[in-house]
PDB file of C-alpha atoms in Angstrom:
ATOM      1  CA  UNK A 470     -19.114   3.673   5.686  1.00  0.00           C
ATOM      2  CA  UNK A 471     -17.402   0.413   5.787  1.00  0.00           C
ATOM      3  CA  UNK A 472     -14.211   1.297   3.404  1.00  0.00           C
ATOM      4  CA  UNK A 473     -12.553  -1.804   2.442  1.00  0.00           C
ATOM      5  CA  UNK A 474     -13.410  -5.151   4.126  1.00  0.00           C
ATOM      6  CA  UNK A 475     -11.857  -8.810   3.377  1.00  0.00           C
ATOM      7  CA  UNK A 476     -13.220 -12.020   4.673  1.00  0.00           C
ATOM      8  CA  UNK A 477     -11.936 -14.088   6.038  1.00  0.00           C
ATOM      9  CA  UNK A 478      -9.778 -12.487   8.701  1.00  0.00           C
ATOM     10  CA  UNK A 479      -7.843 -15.661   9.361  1.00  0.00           C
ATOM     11  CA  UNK A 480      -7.508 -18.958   7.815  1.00  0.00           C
ATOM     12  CA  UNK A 481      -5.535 -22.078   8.322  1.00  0.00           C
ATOM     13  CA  UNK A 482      -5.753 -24.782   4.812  1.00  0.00           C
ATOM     14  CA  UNK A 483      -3.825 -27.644   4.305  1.00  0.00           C
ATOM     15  CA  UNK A 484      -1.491 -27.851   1.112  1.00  0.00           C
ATOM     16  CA  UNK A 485      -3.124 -28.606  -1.390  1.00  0.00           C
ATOM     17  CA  UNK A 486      -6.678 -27.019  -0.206  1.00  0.00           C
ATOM     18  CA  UNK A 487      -7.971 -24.342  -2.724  1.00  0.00           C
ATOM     19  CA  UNK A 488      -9.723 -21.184  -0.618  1.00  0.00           C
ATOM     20  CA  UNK A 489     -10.890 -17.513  -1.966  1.00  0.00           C
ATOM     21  CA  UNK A 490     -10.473 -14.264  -0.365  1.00  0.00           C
ATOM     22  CA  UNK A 491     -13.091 -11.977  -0.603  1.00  0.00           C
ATOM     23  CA  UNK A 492     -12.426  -8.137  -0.781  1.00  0.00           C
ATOM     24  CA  UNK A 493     -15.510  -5.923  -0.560  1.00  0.00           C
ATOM     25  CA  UNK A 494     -15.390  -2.264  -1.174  1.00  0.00           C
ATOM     26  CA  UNK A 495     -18.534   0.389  -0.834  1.00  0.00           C
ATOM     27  CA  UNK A 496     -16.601   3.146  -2.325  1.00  0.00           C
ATOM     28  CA  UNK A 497     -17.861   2.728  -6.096  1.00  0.00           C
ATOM     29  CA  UNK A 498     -13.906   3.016  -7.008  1.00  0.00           C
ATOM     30  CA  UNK A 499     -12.862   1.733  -9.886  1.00  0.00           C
ATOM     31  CA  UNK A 500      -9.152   0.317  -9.303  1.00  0.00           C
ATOM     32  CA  UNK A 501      -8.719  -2.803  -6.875  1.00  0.00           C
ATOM     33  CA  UNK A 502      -5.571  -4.772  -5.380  1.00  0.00           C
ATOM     34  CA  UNK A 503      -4.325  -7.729  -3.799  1.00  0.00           C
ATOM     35  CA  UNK A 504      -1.068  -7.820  -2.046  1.00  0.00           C
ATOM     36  CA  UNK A 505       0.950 -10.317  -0.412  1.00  0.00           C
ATOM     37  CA  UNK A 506       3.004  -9.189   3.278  1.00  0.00           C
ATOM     38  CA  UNK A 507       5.432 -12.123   4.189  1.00  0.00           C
ATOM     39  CA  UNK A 508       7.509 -10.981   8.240  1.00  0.00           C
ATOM     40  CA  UNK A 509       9.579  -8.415   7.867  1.00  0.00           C
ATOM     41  CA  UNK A 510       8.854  -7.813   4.112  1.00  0.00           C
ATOM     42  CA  UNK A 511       7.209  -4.760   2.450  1.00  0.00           C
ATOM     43  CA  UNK A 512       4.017  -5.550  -0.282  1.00  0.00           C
ATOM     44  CA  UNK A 513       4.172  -7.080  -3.217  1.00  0.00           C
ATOM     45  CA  UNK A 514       1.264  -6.902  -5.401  1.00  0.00           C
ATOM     46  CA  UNK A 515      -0.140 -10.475  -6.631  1.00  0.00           C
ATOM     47  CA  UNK A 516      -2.539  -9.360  -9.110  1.00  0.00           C
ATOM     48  CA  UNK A 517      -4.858  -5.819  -9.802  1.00  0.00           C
ATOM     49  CA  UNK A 518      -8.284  -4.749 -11.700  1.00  0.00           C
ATOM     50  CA  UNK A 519      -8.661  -1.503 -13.157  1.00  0.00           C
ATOM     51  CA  UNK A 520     -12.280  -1.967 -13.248  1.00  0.00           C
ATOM     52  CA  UNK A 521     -14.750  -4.369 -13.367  1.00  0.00           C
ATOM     53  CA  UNK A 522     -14.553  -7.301 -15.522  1.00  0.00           C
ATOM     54  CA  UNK A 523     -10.316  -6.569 -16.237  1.00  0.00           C
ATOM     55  CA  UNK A 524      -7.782  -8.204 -13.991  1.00  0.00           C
ATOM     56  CA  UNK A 525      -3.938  -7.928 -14.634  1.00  0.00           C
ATOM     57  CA  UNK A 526      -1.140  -9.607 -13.613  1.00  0.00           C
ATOM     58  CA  UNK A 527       1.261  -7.476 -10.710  1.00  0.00           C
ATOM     59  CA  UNK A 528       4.882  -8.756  -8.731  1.00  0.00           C
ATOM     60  CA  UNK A 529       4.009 -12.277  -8.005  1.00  0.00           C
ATOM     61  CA  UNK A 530       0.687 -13.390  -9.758  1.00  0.00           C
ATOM     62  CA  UNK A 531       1.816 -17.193  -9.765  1.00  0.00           C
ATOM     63  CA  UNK A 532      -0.593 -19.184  -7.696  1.00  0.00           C
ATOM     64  CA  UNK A 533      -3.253 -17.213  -7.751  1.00  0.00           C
ATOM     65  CA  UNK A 534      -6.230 -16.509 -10.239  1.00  0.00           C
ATOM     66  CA  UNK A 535      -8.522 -13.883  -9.500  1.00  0.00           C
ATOM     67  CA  UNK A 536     -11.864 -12.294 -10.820  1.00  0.00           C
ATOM     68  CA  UNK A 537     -13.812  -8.737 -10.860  1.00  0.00           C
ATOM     69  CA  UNK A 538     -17.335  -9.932 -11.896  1.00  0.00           C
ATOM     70  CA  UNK A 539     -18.807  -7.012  -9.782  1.00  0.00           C
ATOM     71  CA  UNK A 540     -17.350  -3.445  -8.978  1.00  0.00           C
ATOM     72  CA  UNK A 541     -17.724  -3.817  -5.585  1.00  0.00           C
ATOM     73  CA  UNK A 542     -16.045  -7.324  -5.102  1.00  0.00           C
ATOM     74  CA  UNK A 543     -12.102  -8.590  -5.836  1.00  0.00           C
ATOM     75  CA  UNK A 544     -11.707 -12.108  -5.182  1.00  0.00           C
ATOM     76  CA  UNK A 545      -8.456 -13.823  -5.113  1.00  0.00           C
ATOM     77  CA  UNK A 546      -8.010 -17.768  -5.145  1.00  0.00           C
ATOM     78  CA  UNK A 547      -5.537 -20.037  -4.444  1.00  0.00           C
ATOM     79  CA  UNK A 548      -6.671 -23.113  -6.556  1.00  0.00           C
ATOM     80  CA  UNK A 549      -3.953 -25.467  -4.624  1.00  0.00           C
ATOM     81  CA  UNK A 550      -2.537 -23.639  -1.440  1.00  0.00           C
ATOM     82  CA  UNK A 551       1.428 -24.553  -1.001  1.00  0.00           C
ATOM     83  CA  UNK A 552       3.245 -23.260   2.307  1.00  0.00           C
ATOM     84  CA  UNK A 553       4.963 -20.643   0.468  1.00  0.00           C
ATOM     85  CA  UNK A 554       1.532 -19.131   0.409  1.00  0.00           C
ATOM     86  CA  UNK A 555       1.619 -18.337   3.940  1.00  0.00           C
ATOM     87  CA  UNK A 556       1.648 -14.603   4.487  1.00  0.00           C
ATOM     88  CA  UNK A 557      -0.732 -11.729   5.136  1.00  0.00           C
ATOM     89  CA  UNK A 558      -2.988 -10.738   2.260  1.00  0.00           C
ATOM     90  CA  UNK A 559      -4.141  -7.079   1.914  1.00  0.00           C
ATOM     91  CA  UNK A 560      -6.952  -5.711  -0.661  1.00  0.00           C
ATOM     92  CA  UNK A 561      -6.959  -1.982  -1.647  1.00  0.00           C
ATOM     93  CA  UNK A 562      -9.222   0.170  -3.857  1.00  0.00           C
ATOM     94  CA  UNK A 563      -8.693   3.697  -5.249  1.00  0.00           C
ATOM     95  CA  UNK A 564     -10.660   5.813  -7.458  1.00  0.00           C
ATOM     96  CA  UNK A 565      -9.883   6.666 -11.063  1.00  0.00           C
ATOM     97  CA  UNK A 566      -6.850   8.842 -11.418  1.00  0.00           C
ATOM     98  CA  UNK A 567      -3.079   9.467 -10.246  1.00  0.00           C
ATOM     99  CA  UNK A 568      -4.147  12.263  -7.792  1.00  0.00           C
ATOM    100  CA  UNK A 569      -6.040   9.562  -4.953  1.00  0.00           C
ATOM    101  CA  UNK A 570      -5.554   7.616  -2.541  1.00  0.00           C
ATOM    102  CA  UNK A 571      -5.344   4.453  -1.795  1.00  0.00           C
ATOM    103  CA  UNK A 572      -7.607   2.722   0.858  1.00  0.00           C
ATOM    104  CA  UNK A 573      -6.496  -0.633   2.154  1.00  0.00           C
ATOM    105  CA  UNK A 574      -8.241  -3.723   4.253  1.00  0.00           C
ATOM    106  CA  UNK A 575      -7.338  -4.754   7.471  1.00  0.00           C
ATOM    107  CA  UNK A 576      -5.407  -7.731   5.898  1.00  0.00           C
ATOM    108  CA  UNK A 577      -6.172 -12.087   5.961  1.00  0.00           C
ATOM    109  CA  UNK A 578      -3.801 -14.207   7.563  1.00  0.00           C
ATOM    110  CA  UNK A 579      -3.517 -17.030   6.036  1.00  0.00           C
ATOM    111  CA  UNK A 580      -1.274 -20.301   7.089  1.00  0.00           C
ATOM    112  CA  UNK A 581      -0.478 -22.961   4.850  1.00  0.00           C
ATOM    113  CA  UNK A 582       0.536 -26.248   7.030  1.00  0.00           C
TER     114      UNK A 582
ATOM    115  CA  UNK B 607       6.787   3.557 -12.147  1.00  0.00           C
ATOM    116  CA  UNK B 608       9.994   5.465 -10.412  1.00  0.00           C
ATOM    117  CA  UNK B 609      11.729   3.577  -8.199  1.00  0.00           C
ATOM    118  CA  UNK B 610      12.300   5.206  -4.698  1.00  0.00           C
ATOM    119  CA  UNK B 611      15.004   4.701  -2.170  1.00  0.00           C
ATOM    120  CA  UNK B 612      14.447   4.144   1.823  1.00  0.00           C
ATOM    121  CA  UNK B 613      16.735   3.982   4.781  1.00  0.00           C
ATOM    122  CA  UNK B 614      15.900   0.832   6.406  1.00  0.00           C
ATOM    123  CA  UNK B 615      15.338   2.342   9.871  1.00  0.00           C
ATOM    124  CA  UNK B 616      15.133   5.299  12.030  1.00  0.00           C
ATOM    125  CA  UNK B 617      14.866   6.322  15.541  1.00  0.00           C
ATOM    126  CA  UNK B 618      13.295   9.655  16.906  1.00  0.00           C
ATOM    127  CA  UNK B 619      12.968  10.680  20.474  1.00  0.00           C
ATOM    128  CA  UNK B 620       8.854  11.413  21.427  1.00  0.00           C
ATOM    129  CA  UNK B 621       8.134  14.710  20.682  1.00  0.00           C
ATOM    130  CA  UNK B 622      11.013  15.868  18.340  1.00  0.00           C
ATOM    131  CA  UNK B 623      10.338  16.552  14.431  1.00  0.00           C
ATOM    132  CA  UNK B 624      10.738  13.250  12.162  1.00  0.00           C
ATOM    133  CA  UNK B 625      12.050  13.446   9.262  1.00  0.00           C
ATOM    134  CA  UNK B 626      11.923  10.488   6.829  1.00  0.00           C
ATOM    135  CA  UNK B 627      13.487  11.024   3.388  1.00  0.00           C
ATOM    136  CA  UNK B 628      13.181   9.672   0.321  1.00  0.00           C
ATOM    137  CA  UNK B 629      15.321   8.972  -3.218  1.00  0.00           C
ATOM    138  CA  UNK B 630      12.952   8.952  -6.348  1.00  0.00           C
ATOM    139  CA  UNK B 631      15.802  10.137  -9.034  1.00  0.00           C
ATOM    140  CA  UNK B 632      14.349   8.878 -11.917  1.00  0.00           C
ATOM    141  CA  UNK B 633      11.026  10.485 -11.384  1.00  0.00           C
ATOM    142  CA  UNK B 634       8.984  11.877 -14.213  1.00  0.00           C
ATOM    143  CA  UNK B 635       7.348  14.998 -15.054  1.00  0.00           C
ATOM    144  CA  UNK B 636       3.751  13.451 -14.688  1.00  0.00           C
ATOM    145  CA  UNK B 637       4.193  11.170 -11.450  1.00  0.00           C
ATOM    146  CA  UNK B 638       3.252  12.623  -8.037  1.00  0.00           C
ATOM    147  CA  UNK B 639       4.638  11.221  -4.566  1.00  0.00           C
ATOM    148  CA  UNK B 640       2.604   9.809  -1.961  1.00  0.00           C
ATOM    149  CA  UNK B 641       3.401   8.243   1.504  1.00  0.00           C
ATOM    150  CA  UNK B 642       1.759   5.658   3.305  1.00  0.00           C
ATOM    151  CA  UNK B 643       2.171   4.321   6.825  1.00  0.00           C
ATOM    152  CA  UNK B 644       1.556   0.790   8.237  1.00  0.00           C
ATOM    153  CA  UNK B 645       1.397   0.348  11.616  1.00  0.00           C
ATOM    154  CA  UNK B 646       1.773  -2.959  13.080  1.00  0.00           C
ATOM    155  CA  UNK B 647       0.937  -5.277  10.508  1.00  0.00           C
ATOM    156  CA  UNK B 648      -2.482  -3.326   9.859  1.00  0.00           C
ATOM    157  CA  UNK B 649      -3.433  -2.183   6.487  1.00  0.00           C
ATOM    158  CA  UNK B 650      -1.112   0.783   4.826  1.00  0.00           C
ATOM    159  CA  UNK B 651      -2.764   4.004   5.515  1.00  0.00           C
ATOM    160  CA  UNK B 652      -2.688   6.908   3.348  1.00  0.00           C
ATOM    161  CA  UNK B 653      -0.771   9.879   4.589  1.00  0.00           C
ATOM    162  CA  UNK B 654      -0.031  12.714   2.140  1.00  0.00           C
ATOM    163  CA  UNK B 655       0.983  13.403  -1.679  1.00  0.00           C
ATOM    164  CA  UNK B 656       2.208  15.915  -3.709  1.00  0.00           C
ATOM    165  CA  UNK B 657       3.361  16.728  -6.934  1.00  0.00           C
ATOM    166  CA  UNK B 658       6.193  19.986  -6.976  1.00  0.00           C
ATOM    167  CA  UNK B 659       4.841  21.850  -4.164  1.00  0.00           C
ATOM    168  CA  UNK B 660       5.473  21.486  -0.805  1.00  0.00           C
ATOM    169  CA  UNK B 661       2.173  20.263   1.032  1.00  0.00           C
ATOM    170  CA  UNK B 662       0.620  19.556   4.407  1.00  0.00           C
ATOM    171  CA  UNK B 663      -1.851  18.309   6.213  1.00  0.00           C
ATOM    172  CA  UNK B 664      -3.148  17.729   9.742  1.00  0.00           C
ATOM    173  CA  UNK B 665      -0.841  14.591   9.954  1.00  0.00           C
ATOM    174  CA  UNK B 666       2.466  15.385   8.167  1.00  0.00           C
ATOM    175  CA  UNK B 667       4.527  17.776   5.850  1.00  0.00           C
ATOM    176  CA  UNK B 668       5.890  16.586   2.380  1.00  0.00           C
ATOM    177  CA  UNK B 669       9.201  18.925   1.616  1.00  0.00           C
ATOM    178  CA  UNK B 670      10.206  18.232  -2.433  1.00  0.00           C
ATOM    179  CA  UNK B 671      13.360  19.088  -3.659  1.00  0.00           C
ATOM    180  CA  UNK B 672      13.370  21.545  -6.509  1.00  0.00           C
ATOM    181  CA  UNK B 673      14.537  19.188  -9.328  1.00  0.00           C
ATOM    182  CA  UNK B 674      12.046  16.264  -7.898  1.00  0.00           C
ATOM    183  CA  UNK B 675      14.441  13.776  -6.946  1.00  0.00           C
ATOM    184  CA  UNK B 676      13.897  13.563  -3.992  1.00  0.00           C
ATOM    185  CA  UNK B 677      11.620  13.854  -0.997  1.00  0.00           C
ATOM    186  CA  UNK B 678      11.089  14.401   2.802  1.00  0.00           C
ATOM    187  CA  UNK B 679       8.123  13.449   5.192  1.00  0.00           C
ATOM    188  CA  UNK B 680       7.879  15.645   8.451  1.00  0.00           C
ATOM    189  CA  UNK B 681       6.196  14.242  11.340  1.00  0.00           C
ATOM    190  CA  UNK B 682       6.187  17.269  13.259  1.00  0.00           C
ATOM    191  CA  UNK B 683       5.769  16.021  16.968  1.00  0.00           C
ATOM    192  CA  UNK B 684       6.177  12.928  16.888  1.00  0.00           C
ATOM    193  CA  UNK B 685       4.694  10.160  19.053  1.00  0.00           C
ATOM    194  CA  UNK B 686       5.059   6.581  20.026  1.00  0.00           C
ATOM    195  CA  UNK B 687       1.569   6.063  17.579  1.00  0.00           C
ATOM    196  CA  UNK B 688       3.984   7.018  14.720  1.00  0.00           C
ATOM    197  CA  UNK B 689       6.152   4.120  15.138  1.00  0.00           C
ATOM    198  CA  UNK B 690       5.487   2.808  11.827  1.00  0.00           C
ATOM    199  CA  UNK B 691       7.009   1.470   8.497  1.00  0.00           C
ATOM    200  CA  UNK B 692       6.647   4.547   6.228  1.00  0.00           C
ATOM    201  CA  UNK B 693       6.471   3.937   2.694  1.00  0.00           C
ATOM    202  CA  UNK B 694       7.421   6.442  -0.085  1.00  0.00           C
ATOM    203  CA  UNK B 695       5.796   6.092  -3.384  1.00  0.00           C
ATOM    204  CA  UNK B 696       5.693   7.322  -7.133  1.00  0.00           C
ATOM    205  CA  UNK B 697       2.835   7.412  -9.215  1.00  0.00           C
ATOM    206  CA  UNK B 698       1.731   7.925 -12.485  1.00  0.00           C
ATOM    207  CA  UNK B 699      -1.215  10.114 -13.366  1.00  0.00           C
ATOM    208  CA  UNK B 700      -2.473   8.318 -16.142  1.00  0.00           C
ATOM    209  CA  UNK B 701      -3.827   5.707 -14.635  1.00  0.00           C
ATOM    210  CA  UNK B 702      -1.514   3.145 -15.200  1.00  0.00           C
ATOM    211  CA  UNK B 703       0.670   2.675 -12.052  1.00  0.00           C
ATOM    212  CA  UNK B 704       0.532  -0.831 -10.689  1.00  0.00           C
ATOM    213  CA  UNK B 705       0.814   0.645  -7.143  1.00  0.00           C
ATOM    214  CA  UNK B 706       4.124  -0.467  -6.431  1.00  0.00           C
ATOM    215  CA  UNK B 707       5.337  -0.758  -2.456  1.00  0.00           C
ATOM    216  CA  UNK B 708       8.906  -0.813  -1.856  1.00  0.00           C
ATOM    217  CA  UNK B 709      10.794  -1.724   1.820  1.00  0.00           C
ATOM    218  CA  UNK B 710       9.961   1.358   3.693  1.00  0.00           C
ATOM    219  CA  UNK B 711      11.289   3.077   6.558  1.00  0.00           C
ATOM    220  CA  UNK B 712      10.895   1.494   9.958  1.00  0.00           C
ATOM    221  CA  UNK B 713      10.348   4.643  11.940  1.00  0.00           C
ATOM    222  CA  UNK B 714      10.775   4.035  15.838  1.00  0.00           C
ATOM    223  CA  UNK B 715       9.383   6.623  18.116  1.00  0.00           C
ATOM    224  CA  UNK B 716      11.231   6.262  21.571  1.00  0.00           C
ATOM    225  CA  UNK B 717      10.225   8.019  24.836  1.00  0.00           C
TER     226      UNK B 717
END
């Protein structure tokens, strides 16, 4: 059981370069998540699904589109990377309802030069 | 969502109880509380929830005040693999919390 897995791991772009994060779950859970980590920071949540074909807007959605074609898969793109885009990015999925848990990815560093 | 309230930081010698509180006064009658844990920059993990009752599990104990307003995680024995940022969360149950993450506790675990 792979859990929650996001490719790439790491990734270097130059500003201006467009790049999409892939988030993969094999849970069959409903709810998705992308979150931004900048040093020292806590998470702030860029944009979420609540199933698939719906995306919503979370914290700090500027910058980023991103699309839930298939349950399974949350992608997140950055259409025109700028260096304030340089932080770790962490996918989660749950399943329906208040009372579960969320289960996060090991996270995409990504540097913006 | 409530919004909770973190010390920044604690320490805790290896091997003595920790205990990490938490400030959710505006919390409703339908949100539960949940803590997660992220260890050195790796992906929160899920450690325990509750609703009213006090609950536990084979990682940690989640004390909640009477009136709901606030909260306390117990490590019981804690060890250097629990230094951690420990975050303290409300949640809706119908369906519509955004998952919210404050700052956390940076919980240091010293020999």
């Amino acid at each position: 059981n792979a859990g929650v897995t996001q490719t790439p791991k790491f990734r270097v772009l130059k500003t201006g370069q467009s790049m999409t994060l892939l988030c993969a779950q094999d849970m069959n859970h409903e709810y998705m998540y992308w979150y931004r980590q900048d040093p020292g920071m806590g998470l702030r949540l860029i944009h979420y699904s609540v199933g698939e074909g719906t995306t919503a807007k979370g914290e700090v959605p500027d910058g980023y589109n991103v699309s839930r074609l298939k349950k399974q898969n949350f992608l997140l793109g950055l259409e025109s990377a700028a260096p304030s885009q340089t932080s770790v990015y962490f996918c989660a999925s749950r399943e329906t309802g208040a009372n579960t848990e969320a289960f996060f990815g090991q996270g995409t560093r990504l540097t913006v030069v | 969502d409530a919004k909770t309230t973190q010390p920044p930081s604690m320490d805790c010698a290896e091997g003595r109880a920790a205990n990490l509180p938490c400030n959710h006064s505006t919390i409703s009658g339908n949100e539960y509380v949940y803590w997660y844990r992220q260890i050195h920059s790796q992906g929160p993990q899920y450690i325990i929830h509750g609703l009213k009752n006090n609950e536990t599990n084979e990682m940690a104990s989640l004390i909640i005040t009477e009136d709901r307003k606030s909260s306390t995680l117990i490590l019981p024995h804690a060890t250097l693999r629990d230094t951690a940022v420990y975050y303290c969360i409300v949640r809706a149950w119908d369906n519509t919390d955004k998952l919210i993450f404050g700052t956390g506790t940076r919980l240091q675990v010293f020999p």
